[in-house]
Coordinates of C-alpha atoms and ligand atoms in Angstrom, one line a residue:
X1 CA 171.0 64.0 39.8
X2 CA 169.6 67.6 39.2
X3 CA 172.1 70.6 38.8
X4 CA 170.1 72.0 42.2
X5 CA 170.8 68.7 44.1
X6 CA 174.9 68.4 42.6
X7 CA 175.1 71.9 44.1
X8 CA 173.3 70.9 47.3
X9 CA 175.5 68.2 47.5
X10 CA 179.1 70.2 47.1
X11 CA 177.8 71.7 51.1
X12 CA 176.1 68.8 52.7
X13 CA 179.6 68.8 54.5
X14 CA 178.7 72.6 56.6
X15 CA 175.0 70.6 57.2
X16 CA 175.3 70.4 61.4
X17 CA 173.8 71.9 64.5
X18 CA 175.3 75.4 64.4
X19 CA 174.7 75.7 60.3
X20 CA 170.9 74.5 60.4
X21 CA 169.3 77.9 59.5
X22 CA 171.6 78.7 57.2
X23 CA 171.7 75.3 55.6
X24 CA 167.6 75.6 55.3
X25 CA 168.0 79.2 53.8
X26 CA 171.3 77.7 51.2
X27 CA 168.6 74.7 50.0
X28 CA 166.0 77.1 49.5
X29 CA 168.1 78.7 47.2
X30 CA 168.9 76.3 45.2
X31 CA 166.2 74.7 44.6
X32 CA 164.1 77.4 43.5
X33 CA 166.8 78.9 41.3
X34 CA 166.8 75.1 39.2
X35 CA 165.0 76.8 36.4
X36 CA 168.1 79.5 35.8
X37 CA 170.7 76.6 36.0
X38 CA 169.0 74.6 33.9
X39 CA 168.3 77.6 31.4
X40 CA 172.1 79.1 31.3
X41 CA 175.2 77.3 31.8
X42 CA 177.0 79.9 32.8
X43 CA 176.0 80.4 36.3
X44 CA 177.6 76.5 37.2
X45 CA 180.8 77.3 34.6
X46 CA 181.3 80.0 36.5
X47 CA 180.9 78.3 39.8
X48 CA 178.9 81.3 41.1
X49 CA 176.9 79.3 44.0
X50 CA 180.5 78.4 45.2
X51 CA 181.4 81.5 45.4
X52 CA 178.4 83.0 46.8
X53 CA 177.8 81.0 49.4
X54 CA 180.8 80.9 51.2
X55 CA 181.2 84.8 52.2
X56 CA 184.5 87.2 51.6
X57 CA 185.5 86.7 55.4
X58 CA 183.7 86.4 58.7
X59 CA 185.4 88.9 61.1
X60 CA 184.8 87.4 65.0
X61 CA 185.8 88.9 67.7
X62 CA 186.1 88.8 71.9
X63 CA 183.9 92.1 73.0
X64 CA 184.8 92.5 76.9
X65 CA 183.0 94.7 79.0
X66 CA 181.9 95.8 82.8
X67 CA 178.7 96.0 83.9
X68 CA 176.8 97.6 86.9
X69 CA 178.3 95.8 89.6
X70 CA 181.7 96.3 88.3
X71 CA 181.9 92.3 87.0
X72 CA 184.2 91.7 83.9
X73 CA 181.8 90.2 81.1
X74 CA 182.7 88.8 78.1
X75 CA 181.0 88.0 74.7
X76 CA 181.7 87.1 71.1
X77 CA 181.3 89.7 68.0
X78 CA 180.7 89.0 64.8
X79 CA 180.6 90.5 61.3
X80 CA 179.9 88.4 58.4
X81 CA 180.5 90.1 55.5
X82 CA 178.9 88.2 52.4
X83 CA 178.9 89.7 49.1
X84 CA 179.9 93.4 47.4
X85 CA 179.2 92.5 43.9
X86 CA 176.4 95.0 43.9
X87 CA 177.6 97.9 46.3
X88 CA 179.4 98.1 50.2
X89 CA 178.2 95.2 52.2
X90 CA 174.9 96.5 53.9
X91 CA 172.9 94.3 56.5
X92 CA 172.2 94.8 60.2
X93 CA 173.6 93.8 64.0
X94 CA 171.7 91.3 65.8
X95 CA 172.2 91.4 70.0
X96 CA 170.5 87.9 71.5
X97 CA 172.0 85.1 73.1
X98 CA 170.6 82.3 69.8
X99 CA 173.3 84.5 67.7
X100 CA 176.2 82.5 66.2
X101 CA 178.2 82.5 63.1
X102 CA 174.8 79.9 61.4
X103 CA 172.5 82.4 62.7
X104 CA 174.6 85.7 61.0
X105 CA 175.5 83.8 58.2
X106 CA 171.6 82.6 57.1
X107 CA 170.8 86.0 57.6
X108 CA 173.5 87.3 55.4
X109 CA 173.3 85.3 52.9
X110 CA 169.7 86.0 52.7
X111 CA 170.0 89.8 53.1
X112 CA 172.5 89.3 49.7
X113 CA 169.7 88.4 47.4
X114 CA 167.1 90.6 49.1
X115 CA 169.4 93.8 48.6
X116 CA 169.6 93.1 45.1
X117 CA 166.3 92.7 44.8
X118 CA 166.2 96.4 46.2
X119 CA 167.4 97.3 42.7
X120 CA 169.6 99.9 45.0
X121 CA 173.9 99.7 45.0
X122 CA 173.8 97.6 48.2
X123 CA 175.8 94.2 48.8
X124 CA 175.2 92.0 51.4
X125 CA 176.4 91.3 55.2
X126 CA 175.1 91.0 58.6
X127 CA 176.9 90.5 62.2
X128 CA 175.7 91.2 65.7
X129 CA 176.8 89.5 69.2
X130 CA 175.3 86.6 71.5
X131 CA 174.8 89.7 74.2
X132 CA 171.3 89.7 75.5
X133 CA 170.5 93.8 75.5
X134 CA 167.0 92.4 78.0
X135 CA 167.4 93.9 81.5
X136 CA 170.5 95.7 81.1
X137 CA 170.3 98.8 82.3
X138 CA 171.2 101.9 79.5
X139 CA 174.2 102.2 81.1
X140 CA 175.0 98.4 80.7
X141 CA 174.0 98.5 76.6
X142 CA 176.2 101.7 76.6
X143 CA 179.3 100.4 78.0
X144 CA 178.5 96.9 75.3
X145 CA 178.0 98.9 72.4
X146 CA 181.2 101.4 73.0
X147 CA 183.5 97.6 73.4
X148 CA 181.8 96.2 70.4
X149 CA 182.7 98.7 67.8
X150 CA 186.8 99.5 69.9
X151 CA 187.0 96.4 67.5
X152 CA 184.6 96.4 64.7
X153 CA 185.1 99.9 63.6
X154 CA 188.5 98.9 61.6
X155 CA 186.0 96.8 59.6
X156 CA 183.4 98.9 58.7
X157 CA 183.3 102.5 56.4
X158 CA 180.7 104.5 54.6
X159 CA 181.7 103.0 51.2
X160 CA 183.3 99.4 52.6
X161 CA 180.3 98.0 55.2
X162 CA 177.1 99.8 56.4
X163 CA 175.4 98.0 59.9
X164 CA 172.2 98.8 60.1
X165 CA 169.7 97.7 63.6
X166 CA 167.8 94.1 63.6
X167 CA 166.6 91.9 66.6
X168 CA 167.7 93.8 70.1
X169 CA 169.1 96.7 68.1
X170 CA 167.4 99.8 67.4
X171 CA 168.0 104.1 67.0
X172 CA 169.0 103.5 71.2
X173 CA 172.2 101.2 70.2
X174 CA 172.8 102.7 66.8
X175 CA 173.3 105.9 68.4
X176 CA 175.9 104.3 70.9
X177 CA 177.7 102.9 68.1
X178 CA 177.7 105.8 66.0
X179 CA 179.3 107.8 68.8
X180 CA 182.1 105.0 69.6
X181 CA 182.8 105.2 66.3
X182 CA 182.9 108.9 66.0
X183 CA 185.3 108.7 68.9
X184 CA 187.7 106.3 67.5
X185 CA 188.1 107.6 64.1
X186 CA 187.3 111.1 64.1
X187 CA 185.6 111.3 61.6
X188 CA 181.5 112.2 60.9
X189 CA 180.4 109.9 58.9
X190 CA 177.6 107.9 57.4
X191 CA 179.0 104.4 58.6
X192 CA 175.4 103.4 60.3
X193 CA 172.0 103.6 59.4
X194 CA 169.0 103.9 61.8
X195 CA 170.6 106.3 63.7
X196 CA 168.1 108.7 65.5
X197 CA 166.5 111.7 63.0
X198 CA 168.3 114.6 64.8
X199 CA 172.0 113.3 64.3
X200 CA 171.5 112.0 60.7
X201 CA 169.3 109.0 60.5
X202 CA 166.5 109.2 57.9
X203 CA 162.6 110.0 58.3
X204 CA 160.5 107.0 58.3
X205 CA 163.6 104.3 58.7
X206 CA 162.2 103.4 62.2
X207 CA 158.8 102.8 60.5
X208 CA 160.4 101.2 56.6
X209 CA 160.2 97.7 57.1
X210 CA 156.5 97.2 58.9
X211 CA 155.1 99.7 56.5
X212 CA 157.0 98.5 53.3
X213 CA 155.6 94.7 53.9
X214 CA 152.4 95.9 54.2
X215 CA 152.9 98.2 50.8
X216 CA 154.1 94.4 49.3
X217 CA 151.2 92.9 50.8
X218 CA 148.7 95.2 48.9
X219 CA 150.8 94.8 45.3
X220 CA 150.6 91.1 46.0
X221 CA 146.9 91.5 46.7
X222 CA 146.6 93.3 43.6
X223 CA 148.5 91.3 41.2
X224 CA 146.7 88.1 42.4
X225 CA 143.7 89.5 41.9
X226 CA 142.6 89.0 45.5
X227 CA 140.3 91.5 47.4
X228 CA 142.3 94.5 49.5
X229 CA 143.1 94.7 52.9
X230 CA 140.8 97.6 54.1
X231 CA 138.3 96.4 56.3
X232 CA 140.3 92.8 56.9
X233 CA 141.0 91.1 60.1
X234 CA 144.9 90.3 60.2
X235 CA 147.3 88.5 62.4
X236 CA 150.8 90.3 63.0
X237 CA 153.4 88.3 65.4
X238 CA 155.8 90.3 67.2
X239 CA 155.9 93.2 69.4
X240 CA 159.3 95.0 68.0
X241 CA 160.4 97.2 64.9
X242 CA 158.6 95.4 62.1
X243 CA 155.5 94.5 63.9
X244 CA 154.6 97.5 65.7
X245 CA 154.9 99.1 62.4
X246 CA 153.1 96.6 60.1
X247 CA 150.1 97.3 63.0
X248 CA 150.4 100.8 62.9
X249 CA 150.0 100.5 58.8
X250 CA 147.3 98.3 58.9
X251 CA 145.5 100.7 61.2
X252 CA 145.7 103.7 58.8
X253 CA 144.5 101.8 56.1
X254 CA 141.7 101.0 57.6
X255 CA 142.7 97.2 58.1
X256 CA 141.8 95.5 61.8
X257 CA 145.3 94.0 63.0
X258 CA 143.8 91.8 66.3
X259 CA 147.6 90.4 67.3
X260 CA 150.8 91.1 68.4
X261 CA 153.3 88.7 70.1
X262 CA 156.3 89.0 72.1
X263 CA 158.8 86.2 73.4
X264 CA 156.4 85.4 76.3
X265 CA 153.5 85.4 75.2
X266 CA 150.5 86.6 72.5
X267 CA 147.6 88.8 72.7
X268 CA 144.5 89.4 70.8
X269 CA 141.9 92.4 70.6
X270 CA 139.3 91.9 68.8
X271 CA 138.6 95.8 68.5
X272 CA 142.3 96.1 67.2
X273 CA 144.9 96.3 68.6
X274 CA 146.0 99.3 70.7
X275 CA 149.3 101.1 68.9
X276 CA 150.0 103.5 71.4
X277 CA 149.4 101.2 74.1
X278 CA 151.7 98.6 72.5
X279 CA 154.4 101.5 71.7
X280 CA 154.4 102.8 75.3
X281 CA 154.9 99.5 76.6
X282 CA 157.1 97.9 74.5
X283 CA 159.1 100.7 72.8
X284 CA 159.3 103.5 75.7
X285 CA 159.2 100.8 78.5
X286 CA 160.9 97.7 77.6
X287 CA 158.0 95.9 79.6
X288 CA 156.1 92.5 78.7
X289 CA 153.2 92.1 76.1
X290 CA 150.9 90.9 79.4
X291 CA 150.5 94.7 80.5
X292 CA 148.2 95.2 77.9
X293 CA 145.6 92.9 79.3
X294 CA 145.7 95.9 82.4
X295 CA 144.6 98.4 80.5
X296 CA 142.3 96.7 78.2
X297 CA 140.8 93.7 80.3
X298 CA 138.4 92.0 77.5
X299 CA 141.7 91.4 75.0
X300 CA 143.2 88.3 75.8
X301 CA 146.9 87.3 76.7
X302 CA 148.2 83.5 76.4
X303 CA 151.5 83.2 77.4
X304 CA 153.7 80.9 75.4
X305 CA 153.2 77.8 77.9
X306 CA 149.3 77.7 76.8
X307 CA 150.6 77.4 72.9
X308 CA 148.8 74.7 70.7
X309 CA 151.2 71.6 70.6
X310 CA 154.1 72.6 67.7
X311 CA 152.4 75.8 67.1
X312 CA 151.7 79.4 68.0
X313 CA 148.6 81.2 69.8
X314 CA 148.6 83.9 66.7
X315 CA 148.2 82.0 64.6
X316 CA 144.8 80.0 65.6
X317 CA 143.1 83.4 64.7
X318 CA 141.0 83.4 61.6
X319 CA 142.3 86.3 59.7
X320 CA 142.5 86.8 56.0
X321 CA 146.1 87.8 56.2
X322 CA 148.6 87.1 58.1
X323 CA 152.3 89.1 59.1
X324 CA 154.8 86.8 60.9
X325 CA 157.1 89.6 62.4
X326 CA 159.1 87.8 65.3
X327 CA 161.6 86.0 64.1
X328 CA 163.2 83.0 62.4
X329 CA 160.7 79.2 61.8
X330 CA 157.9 80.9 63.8
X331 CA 155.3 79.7 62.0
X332 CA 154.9 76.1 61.2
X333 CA 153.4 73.2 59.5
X334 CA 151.1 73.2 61.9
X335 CA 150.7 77.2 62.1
X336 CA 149.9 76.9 58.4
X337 CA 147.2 74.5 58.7
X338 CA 145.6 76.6 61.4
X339 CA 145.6 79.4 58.8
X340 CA 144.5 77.1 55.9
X341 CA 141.6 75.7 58.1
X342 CA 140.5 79.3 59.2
X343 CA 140.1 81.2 55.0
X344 CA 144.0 83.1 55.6
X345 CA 144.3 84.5 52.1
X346 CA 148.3 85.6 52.2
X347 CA 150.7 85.5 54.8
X348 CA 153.7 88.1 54.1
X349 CA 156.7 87.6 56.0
X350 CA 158.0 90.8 58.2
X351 CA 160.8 88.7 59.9
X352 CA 163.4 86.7 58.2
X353 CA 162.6 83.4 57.1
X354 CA 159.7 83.1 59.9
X355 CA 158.1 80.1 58.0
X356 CA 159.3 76.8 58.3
X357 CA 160.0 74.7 54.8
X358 CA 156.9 72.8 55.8
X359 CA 154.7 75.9 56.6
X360 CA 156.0 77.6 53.2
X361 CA 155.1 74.5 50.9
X362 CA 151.3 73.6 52.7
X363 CA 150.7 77.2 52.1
X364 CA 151.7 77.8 48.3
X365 CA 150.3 74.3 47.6
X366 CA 147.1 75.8 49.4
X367 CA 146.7 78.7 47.1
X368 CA 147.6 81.1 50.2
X369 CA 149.6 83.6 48.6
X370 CA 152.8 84.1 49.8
X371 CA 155.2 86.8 50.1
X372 CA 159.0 85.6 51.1
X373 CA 160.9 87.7 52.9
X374 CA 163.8 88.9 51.4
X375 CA 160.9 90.6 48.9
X376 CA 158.5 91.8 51.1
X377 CA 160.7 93.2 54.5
X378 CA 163.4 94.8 52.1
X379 CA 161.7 98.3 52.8
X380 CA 163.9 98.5 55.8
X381 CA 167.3 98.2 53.9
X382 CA 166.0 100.3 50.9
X383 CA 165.3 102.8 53.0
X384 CA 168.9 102.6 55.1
X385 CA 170.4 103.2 51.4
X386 CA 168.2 106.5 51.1
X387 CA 170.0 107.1 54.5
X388 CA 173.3 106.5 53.4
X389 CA 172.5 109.0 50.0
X390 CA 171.2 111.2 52.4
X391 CA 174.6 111.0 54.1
X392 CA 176.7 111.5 51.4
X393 CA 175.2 114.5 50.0
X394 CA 174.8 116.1 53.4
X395 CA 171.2 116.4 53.0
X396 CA 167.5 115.7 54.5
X397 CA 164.7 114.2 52.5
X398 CA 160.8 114.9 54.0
X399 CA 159.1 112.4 55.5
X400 CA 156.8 112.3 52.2
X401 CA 159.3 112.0 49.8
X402 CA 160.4 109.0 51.6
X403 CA 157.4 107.5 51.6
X404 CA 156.9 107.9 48.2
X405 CA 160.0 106.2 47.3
X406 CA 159.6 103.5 49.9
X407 CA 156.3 102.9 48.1
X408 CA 157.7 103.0 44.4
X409 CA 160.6 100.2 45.8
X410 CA 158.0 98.2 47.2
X411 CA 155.8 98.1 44.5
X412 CA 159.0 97.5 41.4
X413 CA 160.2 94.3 43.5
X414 CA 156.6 92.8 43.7
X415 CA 155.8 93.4 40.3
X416 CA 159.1 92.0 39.3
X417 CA 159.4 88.8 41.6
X418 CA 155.9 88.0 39.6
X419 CA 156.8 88.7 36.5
X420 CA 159.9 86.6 36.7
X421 CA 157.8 83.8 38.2
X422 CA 156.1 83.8 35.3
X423 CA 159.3 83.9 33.0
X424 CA 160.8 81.0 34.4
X425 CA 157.2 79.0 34.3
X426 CA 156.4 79.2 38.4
X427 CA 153.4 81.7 38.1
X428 CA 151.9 82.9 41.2
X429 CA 155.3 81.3 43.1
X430 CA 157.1 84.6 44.7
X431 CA 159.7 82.4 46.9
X432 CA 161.4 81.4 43.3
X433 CA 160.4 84.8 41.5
X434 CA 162.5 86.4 44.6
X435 CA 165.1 83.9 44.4
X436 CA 165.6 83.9 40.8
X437 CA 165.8 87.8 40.3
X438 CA 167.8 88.4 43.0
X439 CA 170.2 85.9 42.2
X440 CA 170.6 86.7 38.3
X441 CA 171.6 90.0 39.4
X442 CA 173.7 89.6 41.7
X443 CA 175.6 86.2 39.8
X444 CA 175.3 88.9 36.6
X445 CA 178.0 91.3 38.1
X446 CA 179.9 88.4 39.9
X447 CA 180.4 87.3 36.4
X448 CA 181.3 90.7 34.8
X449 CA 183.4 91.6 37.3
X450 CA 185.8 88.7 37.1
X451 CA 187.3 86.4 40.1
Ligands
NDP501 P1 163.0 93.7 67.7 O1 164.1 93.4 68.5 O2 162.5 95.1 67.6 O3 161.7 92.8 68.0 C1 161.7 91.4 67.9 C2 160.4 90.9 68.4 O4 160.4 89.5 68.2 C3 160.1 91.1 69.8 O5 158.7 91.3 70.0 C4 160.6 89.8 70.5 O6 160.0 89.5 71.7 C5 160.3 88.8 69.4 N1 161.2 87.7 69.4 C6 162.5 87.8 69.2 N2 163.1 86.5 69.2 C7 162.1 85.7 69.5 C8 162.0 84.3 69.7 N3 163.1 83.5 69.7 N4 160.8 83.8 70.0 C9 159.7 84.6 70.1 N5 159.7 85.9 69.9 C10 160.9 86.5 69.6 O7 163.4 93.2 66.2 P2 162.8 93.6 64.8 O8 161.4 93.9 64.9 O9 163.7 94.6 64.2 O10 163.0 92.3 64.0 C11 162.0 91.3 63.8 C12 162.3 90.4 62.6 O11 162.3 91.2 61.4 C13 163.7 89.7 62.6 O12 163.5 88.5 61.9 C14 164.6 90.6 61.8 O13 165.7 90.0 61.2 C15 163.6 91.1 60.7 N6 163.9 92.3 60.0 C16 164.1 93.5 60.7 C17 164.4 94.7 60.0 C18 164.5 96.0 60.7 O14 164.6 97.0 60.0 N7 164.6 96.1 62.0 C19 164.4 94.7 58.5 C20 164.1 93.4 57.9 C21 163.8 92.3 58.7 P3 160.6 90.2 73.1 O15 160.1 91.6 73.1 O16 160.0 89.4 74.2 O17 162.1 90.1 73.0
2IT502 O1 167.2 92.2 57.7 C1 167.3 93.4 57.3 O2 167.0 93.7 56.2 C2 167.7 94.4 58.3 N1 167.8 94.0 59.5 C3 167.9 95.8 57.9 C4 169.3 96.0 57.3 C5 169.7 97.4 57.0 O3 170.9 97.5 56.7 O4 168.9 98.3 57.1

């Protein structure tokens, strides 16, 4: 047996229903981190995977609430915080009814590796609540986010854990939270990031994550020696955050983004897609993706019953690159052989962990390039810890000087996940190069700072 399938081995117990995401996430792991085992003993002497996949404690807790009609509704918190070898646990809140302890903890122990990777003093966590924030009136998502942090607010501190937004959280929730907060402690603080501009949030955090995987996406390009995005059809999925800002990049660079996607179904423009359209409909209004199809009546909308059989509408587009920006095993096997069959150069993932294990390995073994991830979406975190500096030095950066540093971060962790593919003999393969690098770090400081 391999030291990667030993390890495997020591959780195949936490391997059910409720664990499957994070169990795919864990494996992923380990296998591409084999080389480093194998190379230095001290990682398994030191029992590191052990101890970093099991995290410091998972706070859950009952968040009751009323709602417009003056019913009593109740729903479960969580806060799963992973890993400070490297700085205060940082990761954001998720609100949708799919979340569960598997759900925050794949996406905590993910958001681990990816912060170090960051190169920034960030450690890892991520928590959120089963509430569904979807036709609740402001009211309603005011009165949920003021019971959810009565409780979580004894958790949480500027330099102990840092929330941050993620699916169904954005500047509007933030900005409840912060106040609760604010209420409950007294005190000002930078305990959140994404919080709106004009109360302390940073410039350019709504836009960081979409616009930081697009900056990956063009060092990849680079690096591989492939031909730039200007000019190039691409495929975003997704209608939130990270999509409507991957488009928006796309746009100024000149590339032709012809999708978007929301939980109901996908469109496509072939002229490009529409950003202020999209943004009026899906950030001001709330509404479904189908509205578009009003205003511009030659795009096309196909709602989610018309998908191809194990696969999505998006991605049956030719495009030379693709964005999946939705949300967790969006795209698969079958996704990926659409793209194959149709000249899709890279594929950069906006979301986290949007490719299936299937899609991932048909694509690499394809020669698609592909960026993971925790390497190419960590604009959004590096730029909550330009937030919380920000914060702590009572201060206000320009939207250009952000930019510029969002850039330079983007650029450092591409250059480095292929550089240390190439150390550890996996050239070209950026899902180990991510792994591996973020690990080492990480596992590093575990080890220097003792149990
Ligand atoms: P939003 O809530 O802003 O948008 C999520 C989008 O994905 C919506 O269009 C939503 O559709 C769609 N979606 C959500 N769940 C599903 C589902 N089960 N099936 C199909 N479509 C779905 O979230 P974000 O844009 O912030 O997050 C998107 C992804 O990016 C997530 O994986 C998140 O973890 C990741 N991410 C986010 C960061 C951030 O800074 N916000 C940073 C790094 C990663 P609908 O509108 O119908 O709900
Ligand atoms: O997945 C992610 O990196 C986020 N949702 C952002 C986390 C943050 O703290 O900004």
């Amino acid at each position: 047996m391999t030291i990667a399938e030993q390890e495997i081995k020591k959780f195949e117990n936490s391997n059910c229903a409720e664990n499957a995401v994070f169990y795919q996430a864990m494996e992923e792991v380990i296998y591409s981190i084999a080389p480093l085992l194998e190379s230095d003993k001290k990682y398994t002497e030191h029992a590191i995977l052990e101890r970093l996949i099991v995290p410091d404690r998972v706070i859950k807790f009952k968040v009751t609430w009323l709602d417009d009609s003056n019913k009593i509704q109740v729903n479960t918190g969580y806060r799963v915080q992973y890993n400070n070898a490297l700085g205060p646990y940082k990761g954001g809140l998720r609100f949708h009814p799919t979340v569960n302890e598997g759900v925050l903890k794949f996406l905590g122990f993910e958001q681990i590796l990816k912060n170090s990777l960051t190169g920034l003093p960030i450690g890892g966590a991520k928590g959120g609540s089963d509430f569904d924030p979807k036709g609740k009136s402001d009211f309603e998502v005011m009165k949920f986010c003021t019971a959810f942090m009565t409780e979580l607010h004894k958790y949480i501190g500027p330099r102990m854990d840092v929330p941050a937004g993620d699916i169904g959280v954005g500047s509007r929730e933030i900005g409840y939270l912060f106040g609760t907060y604010k209420k409950v402690t007294s005190k000002y603080e930078g305990v959140l990031t994404g919080k709106p501009f004009f109360f302390g949030g940073s410039l350019m955090r709504p836009e960081a994550t979409g616009y930081g995987v697009v900056y990956f996406t063009q060092s990849m390009l680079e690096i591989e020696g492939k031909e730039s995005l200007e000019g190039k059809v691409c495929a975003v999925s997704g209608a939130g955050n990270v999509a409507i800002h991957a488009i928006e990049k796309l746009l100024q660079i000149g590339a032709l983004p012809v999708t978007c996607s929301d939980s109901k179904g996908t469109i496509y423009d072939s002229r490009g897609i529409d950003i202020e359209l999209l943004k009026d409909i899906k950030l001001n209004r709330r509404a479904s993706l189908r509205e578009y199809i009003e205003v511009h009546t030659e795009a096309s909308y196909t709602p989610v019953e018309e998908y191809p059989e194990g696969g999505h509408a998006v991605w049956e587009r030719e495009c030379y690159a693709a964005f999946p920006c939705a949300t967790q095993n969006e795209l698969t096997e079958t996704d990926a052989q659409n793209l194959i069959n149709n000249g899709c150069v890279s594929v950069t993932e906006g979301a986290n962990m949007p490719s299936t294990p299937q899609a991932t390995e048909l694509l690499q073994k394809n020669g698609v390039c592909f960026g993971p991830a925790k390497a190419a979406n960590a604009g959004g975190v590096a730029v909550s810890e330009f937030e919380m500096s920000q914060n702590a030095s009572m201060s206000r950066w320009a939207f250009e000087k952000v930019d510029v540093k969002l850039q330079d971060t983007m650029q450092k962790i591409c250059k480095r996940v292929a550089l240390t593919a190439k150390d550890y003999g996996v050239e070209g393969n950026y899902v180990d190069g991510a792994n591996i690098a973020g690990f080492k770090k990480v596992a590093d400081a575990m080890i220097a700072e003792g149990l």
